[in-house]
Coordinates of C-alpha atoms and ligand atoms in Angstrom, one line a residue:
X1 CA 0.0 0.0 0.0
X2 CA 2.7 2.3 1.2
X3 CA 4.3 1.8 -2.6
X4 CA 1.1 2.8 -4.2
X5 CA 0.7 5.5 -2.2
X6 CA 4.4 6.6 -3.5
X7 CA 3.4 5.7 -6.9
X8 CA -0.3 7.8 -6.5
X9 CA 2.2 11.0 -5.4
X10 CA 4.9 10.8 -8.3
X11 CA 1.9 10.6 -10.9
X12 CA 0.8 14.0 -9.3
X13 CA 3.7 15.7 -9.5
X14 CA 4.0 14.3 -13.3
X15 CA 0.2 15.8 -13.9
X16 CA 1.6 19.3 -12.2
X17 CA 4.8 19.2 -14.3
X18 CA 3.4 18.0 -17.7
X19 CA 0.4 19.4 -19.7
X20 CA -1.3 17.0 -21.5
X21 CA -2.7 18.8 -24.2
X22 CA -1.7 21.7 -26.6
X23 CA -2.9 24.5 -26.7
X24 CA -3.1 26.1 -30.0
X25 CA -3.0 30.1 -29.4
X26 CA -0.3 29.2 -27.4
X27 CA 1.6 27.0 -30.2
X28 CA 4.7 25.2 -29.5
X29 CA 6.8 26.7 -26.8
X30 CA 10.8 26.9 -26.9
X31 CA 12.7 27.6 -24.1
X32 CA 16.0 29.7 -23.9
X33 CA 19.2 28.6 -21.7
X34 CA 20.9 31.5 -20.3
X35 CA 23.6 32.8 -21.6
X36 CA 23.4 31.2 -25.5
X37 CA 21.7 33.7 -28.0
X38 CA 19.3 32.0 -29.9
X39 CA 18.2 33.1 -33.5
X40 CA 14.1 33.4 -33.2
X41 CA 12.0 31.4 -35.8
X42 CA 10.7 34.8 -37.7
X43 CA 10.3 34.4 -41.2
X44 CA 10.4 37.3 -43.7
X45 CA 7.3 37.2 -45.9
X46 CA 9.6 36.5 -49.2
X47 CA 11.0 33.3 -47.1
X48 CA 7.2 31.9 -46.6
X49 CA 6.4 32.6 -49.9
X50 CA 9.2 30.3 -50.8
X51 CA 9.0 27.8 -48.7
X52 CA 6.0 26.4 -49.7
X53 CA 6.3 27.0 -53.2
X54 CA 9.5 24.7 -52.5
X55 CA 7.4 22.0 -51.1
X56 CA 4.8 22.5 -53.7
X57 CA 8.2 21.6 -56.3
X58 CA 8.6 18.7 -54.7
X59 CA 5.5 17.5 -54.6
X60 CA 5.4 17.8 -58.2
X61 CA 8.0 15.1 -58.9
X62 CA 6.4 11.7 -58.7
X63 CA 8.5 9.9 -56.7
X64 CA 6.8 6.8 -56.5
X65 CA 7.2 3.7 -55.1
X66 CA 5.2 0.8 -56.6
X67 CA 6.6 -2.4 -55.2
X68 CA 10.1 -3.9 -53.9
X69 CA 10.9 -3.8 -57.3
X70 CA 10.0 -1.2 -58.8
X71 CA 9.8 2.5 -58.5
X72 CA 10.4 5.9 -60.5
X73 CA 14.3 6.0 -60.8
X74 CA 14.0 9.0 -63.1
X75 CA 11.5 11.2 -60.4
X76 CA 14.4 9.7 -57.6
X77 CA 17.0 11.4 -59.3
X78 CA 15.3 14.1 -60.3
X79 CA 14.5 14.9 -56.4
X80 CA 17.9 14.8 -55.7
X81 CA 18.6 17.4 -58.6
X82 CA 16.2 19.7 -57.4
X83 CA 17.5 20.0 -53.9
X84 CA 20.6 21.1 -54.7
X85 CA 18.6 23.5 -57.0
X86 CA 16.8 24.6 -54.0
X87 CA 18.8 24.6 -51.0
X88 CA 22.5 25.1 -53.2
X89 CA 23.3 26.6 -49.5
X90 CA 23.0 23.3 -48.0
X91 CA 25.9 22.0 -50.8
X92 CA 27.8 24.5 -50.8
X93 CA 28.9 25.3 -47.1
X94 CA 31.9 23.9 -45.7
X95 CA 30.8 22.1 -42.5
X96 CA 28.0 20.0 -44.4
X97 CA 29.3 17.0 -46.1
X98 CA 26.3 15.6 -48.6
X99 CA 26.6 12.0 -50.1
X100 CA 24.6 9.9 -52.1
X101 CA 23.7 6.1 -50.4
X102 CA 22.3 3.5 -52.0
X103 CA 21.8 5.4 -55.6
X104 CA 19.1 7.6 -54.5
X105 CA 19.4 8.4 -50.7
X106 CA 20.8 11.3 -49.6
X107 CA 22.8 11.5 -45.9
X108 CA 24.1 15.2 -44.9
X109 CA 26.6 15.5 -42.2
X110 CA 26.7 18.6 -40.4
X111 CA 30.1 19.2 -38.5
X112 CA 29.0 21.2 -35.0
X113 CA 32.0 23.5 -33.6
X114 CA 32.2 20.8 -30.3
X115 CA 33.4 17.6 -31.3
X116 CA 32.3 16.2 -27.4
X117 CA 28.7 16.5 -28.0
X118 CA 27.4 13.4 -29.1
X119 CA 25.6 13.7 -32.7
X120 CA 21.8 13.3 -33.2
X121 CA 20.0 12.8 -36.5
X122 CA 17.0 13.9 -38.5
X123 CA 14.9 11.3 -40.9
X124 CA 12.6 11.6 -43.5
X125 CA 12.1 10.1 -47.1
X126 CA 10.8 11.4 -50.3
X127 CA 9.3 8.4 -51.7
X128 CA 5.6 8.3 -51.8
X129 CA 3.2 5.5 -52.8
X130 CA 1.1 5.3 -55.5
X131 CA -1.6 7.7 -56.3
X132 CA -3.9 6.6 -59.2
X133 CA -5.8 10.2 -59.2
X134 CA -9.3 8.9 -59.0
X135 CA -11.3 10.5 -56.3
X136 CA -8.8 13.0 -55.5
X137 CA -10.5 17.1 -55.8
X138 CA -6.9 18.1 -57.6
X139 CA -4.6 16.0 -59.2
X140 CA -2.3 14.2 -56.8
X141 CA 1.1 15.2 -58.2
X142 CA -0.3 19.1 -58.7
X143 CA 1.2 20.5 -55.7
X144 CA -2.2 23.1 -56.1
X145 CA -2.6 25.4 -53.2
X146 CA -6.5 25.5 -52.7
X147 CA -7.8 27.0 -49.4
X148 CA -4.6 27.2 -47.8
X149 CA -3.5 23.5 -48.1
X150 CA -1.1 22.0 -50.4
X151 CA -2.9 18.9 -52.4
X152 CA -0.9 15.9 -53.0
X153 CA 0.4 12.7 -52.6
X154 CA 3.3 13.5 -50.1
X155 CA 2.1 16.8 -48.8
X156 CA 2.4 14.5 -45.1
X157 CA 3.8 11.5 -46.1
X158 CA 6.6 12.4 -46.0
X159 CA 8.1 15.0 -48.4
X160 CA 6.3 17.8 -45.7
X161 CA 9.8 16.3 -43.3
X162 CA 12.4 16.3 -46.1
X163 CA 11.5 19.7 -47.6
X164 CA 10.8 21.4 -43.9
X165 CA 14.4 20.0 -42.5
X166 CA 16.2 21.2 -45.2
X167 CA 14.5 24.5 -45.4
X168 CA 15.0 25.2 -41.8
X169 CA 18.7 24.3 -41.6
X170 CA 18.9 26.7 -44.8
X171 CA 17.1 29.6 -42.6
X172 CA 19.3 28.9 -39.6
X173 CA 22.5 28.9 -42.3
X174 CA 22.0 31.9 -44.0
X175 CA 21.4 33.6 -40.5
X176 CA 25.2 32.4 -40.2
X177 CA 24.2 29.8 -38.0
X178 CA 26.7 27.1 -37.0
X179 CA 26.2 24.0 -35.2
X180 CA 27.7 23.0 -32.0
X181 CA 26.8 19.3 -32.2
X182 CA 26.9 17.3 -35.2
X183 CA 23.6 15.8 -36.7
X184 CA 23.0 14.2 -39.7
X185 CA 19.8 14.1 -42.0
X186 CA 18.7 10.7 -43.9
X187 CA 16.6 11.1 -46.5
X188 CA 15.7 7.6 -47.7
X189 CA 14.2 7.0 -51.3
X190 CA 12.3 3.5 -50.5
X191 CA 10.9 3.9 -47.4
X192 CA 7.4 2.9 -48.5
X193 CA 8.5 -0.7 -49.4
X194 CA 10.8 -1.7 -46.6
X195 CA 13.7 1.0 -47.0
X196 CA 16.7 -1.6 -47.6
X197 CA 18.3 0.5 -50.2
X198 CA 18.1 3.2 -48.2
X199 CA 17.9 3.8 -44.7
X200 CA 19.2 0.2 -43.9
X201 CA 22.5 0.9 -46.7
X202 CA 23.2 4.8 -44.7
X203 CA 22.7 2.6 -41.4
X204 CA 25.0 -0.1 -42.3
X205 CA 27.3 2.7 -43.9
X206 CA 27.2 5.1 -40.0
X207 CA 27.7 1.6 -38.0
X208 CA 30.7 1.6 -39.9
X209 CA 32.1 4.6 -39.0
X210 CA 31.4 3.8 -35.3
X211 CA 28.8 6.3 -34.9
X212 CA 26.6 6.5 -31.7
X213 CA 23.9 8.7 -32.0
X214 CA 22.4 10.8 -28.9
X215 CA 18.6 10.3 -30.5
X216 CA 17.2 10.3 -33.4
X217 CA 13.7 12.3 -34.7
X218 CA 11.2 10.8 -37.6
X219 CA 8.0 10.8 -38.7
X220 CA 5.2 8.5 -37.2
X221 CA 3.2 10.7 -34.9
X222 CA 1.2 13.6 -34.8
X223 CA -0.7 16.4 -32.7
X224 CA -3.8 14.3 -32.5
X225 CA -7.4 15.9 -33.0
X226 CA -10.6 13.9 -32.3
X227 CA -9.4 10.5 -31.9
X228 CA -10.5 9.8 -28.5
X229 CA -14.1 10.1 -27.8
X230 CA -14.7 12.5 -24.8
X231 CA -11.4 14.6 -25.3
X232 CA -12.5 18.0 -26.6
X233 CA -8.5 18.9 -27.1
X234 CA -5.8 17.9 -29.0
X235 CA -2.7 16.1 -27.6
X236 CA 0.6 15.4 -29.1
X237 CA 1.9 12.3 -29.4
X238 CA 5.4 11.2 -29.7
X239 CA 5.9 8.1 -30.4
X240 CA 8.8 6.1 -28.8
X241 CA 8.2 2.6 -30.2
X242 CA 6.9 1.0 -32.9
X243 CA 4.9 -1.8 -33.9
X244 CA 6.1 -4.9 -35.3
X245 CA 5.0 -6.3 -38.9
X246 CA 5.3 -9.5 -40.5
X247 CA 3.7 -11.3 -43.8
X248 CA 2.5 -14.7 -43.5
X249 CA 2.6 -17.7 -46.4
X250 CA 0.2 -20.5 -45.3
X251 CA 0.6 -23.7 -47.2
X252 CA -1.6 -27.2 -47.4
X253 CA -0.2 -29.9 -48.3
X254 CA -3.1 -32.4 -49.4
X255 CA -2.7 -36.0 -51.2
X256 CA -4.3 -35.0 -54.7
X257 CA -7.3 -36.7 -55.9
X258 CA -10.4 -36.2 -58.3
X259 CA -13.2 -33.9 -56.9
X260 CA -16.0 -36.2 -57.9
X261 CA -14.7 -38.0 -54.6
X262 CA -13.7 -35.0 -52.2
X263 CA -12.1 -35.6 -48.5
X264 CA -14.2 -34.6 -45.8
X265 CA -12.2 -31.5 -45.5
X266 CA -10.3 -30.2 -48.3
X267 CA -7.7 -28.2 -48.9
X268 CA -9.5 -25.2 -48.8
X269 CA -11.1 -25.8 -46.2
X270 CA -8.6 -26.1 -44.0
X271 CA -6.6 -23.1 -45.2
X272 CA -10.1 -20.9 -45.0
X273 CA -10.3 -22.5 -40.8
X274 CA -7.0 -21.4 -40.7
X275 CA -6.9 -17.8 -42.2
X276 CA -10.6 -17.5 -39.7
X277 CA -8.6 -18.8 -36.9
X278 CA -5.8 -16.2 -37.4
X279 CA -8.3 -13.5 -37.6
X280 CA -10.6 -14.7 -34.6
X281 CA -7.3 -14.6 -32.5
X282 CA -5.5 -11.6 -32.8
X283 CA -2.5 -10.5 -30.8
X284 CA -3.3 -9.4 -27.2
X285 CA -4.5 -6.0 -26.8
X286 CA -1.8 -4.1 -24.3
X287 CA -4.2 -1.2 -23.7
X288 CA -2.7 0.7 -20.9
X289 CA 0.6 -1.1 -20.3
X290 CA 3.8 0.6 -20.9
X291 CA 4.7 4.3 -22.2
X292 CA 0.7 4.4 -23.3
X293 CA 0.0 4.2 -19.7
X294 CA 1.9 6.8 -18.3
X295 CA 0.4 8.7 -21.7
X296 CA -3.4 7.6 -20.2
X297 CA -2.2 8.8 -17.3
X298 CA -1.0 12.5 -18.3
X299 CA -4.6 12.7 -20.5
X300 CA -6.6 11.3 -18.0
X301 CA -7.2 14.9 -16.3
X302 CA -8.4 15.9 -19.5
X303 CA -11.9 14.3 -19.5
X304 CA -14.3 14.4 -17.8
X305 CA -15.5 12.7 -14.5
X306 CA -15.1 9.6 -13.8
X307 CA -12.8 9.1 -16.7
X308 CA -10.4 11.3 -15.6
X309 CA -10.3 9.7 -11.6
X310 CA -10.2 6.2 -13.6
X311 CA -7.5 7.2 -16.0
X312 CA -5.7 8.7 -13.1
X313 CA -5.7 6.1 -11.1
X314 CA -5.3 2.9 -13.6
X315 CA -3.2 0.8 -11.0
X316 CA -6.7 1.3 -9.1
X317 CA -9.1 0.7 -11.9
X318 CA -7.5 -0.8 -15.1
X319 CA -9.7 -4.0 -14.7
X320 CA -12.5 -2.0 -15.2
X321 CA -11.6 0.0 -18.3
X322 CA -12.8 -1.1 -21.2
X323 CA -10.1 -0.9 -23.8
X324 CA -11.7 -1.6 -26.5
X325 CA -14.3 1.7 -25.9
X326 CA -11.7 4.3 -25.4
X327 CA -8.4 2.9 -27.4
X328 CA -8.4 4.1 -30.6
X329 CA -5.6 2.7 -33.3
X330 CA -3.6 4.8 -32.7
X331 CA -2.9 3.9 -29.2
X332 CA -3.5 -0.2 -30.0
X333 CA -0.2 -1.4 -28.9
X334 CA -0.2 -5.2 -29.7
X335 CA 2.3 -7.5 -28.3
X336 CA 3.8 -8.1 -32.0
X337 CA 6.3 -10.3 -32.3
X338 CA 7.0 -12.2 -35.6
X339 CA 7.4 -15.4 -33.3
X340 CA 4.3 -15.1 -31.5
X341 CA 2.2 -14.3 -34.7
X342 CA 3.0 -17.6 -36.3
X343 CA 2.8 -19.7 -33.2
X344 CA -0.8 -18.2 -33.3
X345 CA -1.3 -19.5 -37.1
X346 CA 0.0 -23.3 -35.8
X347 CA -2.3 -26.0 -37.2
X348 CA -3.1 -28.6 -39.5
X349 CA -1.2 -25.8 -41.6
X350 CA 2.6 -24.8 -42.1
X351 CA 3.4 -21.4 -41.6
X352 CA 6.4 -20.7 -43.1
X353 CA 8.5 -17.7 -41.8
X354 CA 7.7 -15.0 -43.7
X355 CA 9.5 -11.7 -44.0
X356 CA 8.5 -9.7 -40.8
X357 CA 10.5 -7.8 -37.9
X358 CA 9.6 -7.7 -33.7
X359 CA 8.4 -4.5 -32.1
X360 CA 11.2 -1.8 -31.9
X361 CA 12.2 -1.1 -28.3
X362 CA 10.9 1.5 -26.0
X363 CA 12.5 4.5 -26.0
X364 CA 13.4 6.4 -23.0
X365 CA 9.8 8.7 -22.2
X366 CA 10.3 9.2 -18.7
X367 CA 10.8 12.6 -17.8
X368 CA 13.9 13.0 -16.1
X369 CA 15.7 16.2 -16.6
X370 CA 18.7 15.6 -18.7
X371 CA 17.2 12.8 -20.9
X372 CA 16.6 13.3 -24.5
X373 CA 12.9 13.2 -23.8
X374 CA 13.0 16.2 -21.3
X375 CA 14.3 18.3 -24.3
X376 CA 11.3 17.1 -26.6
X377 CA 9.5 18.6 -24.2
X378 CA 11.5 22.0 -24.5
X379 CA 9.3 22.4 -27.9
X380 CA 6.2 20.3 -27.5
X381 CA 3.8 19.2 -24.9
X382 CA 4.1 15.2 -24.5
X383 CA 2.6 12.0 -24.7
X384 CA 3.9 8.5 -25.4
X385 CA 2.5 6.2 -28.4
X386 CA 3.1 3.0 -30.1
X387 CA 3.5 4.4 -34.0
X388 CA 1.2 2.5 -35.3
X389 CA 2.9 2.4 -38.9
X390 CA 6.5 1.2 -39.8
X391 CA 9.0 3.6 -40.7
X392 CA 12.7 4.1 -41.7
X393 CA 13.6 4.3 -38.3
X394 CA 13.7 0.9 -37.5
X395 CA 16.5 0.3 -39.8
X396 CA 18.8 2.4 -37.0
X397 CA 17.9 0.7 -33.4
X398 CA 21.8 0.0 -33.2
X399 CA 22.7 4.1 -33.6
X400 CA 20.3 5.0 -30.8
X401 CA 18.4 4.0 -28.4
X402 CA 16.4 7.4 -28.2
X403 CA 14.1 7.3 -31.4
X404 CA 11.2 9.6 -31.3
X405 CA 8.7 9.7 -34.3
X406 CA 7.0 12.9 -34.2
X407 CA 5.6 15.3 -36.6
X408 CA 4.0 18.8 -34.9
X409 CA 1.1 19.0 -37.4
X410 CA -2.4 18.8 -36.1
X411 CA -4.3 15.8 -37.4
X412 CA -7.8 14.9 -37.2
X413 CA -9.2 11.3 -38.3
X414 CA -9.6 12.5 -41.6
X415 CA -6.6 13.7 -42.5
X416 CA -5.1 10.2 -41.2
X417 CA -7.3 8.8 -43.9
X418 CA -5.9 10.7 -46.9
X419 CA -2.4 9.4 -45.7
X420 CA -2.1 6.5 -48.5
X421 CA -5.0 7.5 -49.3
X422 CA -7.1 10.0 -51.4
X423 CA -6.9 14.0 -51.2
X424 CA -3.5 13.8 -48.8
X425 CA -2.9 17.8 -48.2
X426 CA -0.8 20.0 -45.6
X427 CA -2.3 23.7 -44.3
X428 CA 0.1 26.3 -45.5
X429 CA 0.2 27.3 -42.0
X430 CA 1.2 23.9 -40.4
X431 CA 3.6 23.2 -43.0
X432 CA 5.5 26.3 -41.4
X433 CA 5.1 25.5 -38.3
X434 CA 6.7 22.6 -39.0
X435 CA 9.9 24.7 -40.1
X436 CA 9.5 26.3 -36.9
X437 CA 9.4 23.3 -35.0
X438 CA 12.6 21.9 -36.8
X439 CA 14.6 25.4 -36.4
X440 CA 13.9 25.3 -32.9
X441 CA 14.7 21.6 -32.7
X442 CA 18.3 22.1 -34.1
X443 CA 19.0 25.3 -31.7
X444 CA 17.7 23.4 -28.7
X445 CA 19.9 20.1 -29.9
X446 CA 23.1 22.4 -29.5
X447 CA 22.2 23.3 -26.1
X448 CA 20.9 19.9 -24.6
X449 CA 22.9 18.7 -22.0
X450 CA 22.9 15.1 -21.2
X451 CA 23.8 15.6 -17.6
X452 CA 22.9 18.9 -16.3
X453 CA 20.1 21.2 -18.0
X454 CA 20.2 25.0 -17.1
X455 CA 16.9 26.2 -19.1
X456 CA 14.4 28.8 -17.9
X457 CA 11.3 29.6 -19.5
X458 CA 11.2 32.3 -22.3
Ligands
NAG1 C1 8.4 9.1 -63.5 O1 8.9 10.4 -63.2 C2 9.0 11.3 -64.4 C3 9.5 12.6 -63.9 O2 10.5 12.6 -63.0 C4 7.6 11.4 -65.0 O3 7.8 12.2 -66.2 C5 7.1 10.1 -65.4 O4 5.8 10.2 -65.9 C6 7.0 9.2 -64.2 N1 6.6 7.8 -64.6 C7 5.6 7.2 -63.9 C8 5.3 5.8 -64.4 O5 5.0 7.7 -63.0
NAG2 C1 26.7 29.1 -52.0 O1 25.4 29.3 -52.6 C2 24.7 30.5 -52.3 C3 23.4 30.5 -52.9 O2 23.4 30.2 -54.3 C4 25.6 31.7 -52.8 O3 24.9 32.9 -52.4 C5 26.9 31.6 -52.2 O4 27.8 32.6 -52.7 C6 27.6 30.3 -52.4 N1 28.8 30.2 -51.7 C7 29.9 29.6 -52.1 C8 31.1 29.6 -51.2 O5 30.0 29.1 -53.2
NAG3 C1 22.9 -4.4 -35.5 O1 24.1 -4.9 -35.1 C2 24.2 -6.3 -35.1 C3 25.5 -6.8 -34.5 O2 26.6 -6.1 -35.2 C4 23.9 -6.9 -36.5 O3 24.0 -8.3 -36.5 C5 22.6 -6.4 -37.0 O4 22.4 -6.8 -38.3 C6 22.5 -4.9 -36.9 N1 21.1 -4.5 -37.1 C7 20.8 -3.5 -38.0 C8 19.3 -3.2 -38.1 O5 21.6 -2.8 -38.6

């Protein structure tokens, strides 16, 4: 009892500490260490004029991926060319090395001033997958600005990342910016169809080198809008793991014979009991277990009574929550390993390994001052998430163990729709705050302090 009771108190301090939500007259707050001028994320109009006619350009070049095999070499190169047409400040300054991985990829070194901070890095990718056109208000690969969003096939998946990275380190560069700590930004070009020519050749390529990486940022997560029934505001959700994946090949093997005299059960039958069975048993559901707890937690105050005393207080009341009512997929965080998945399809029927990968690791997402979490938290109001989706980043568990996939655009259920799907588009407005986000990010990175933190509040 006396534990609890310990517990119940540090879970009160984390409510005081940490806000839950974001609030969005507010926006995303920095914070300033003393003594370290910082350059302030004002943009001239000129500069937001061409920034998103730069991602409109790259939206415009159809970088698509169709399968493992097969994807649009000439819009991949083209990408690369236009760039270096865009950014030629990014290529041209003589503490950013830029190479070329895996034909397509693109992996920028940034040398900081202080060899003794331990490098971070930035990840996106330009590829996209395919967008057929029908159904979609403007054509997919338009880049058309209608009612201040950017249309297309990309516009959040992912080329928004690529293009707002890039254009913030340029703004920080031609404000004669230079780094203290290194970083480097990935850009893979085959992300959507398993990312082994890319992320996996510049992971294999930095493991090489011996490089250890502080943390790492990606895509994944979002500022979540009206995905949990009963909570009016948005939250952010950084996600600190990710969910494992894997492809299954079920096989029969039958004596053959004519079908005027069937066996009782047939092939077919056996393979249809066992594709039911998988469905009928899928992986356990870990509602309100690990980081998504102490995120259930943090939100609970958020809703309403009793939610918010049961969220509160889940060591109390978790037997009573009903997952199923107030998890939503993005919070689904499945125990998802490739073994356990085909134990589960076991039968009258092989399962043959198929291609597939565990869940990544947690992340650190305590709070602790000092840890590369508490300086997330210097731009953006928390919570923890399982990403439900795969990305690059699991190709670079062995550079970090601090990988955080979030993205600070709002994103209501919707919008998660047009991702892969139809009418994918990006507010003018958030794609800039997303610049802002990033040229914070970087400043902040410089600053960080893995030991002892000495911020104060703008
Ligand atoms: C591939 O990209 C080029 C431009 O980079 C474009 O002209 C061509 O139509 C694209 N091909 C396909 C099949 O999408
Ligand atoms: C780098 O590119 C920028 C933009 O085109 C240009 O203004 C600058 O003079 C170039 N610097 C060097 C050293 O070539
Ligand atoms: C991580 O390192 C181990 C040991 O060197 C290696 O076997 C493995 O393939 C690496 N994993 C990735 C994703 O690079």
């Amino acid at each position: 009892m006396v534990r609890r009771y310990a517990c119940m108190l540090a879970v009160a301090a984390g409510l005081l500490l940490g806000l839950a939500t974001v609030s969005r007259s507010k926006g995303l707050r920095g914070k300033k260490p003393q003594g370290v001028s910082r350059i302030p994320s004002l943009f001239r109009e000129e500069e937001r004029i061409a920034m998103k006619e730069a991602l409109k350009g790259a939206i415009q070049i159809p970088t698509v991926s169709f399968s493992d095999e097969e994807s649009n070499t000439t819009a991949l190169a083209e990408f690369g060319e236009y760039m270096q047409k865009v950014f030629p400040t990014l290529f041209n300054t003589s503490f950013i090395q830029h190479e070329v991985v895996g034909e397509y990829s693109h992996l920028f070194t940034v040398q900081g001033s202080d060899p003794t901070l331990q490098p971070y890095m930035l990840m996106a990718h330009f590829d996209v997958v395919p967008a057929p056109g029908e159904g979609w208000d403007v054509p997919p690969f338009s880049g058309l600005e209608r009612d201040g969003f950017i249309h297309g096939r990309g516009t959040l998946d992912n080329k928004n990342s690529v293009m707002a990275i890039l254009q913030a380190l340029k703004l920080l560069l031609i404000r004669n910016y230079i780094p203290q700590r290194s970083f480097f930004i990935a850009l893979g070009h085959d992300e959507e169809v398993s990312g082994k020519n890319g992320a996996q050749k510049i992971s294999t390529l930095l493991q090489a080198r011996g490089v250890q990486l502080a943390f790492i940022v990606d895509e994944g997560s979002f500022i979540l809008d009206g995905f949990v029934p009963n909570l009016k505001k948005p939250f952010a959700q950084i996600a600190v793991s990710e969910k494992g994946a894997v492809n299954l090949m079920l096989e029969v093997n039958m004596t053959p014979g004519h079908s005027s005299a069937p066996p009782k059960e047939t092939s077919i039958g056996i393979l249809a009991a066992a594709v039911s069975r998988l469905e009928q048993t899928p992986m356990p559901n870990m509602f309100g277990e690990g980081p998504l707890k102490i995120a259930l937690e943090q939100l609970g105050n958020e809703f309403s009574f009793p939610i918010n005393i049961i969220l509160c207080n889940l060591w109390l009341f978790q037997p009573l929550v009903d997952g199923e009512k107030l998890h939503h997929q993005c919070d689904d965080k499945d125990h998802h390993s490739t073994h356990h998945v085909q134990c589960r399809g076991q039968g009258k029927c092989n399962t043959p390994k198929g291609p597939g990968h565990n869940q990544l690791p947690d992340s650190p997402c305590t709070d602790c001052p000092g840890g590369t979490y508490y300086m997330f938290r210097q731009l953006v109001q928390h919570q923890g998430g399982t990403c439900i989706g795969n990305t690059d980043s699991r190709h670079y568990t062995n550079l970090s163990t601090s990988i955080y996939r979030f993205n600070p655009l709002y994103l209501q259920p919707q919008d998660f729709s047009s991702i892969h799907g139809i009418n994918e588009k990006i507010s003018v407005q958030a794609y800039e705050t997303q610049v802002k986000f990033i040229f914070e990010l970087i400043q902040n990175a410089d600053i960080f302090q893995a030991q002892a933190p000495h911020w104060h509040e703008l």
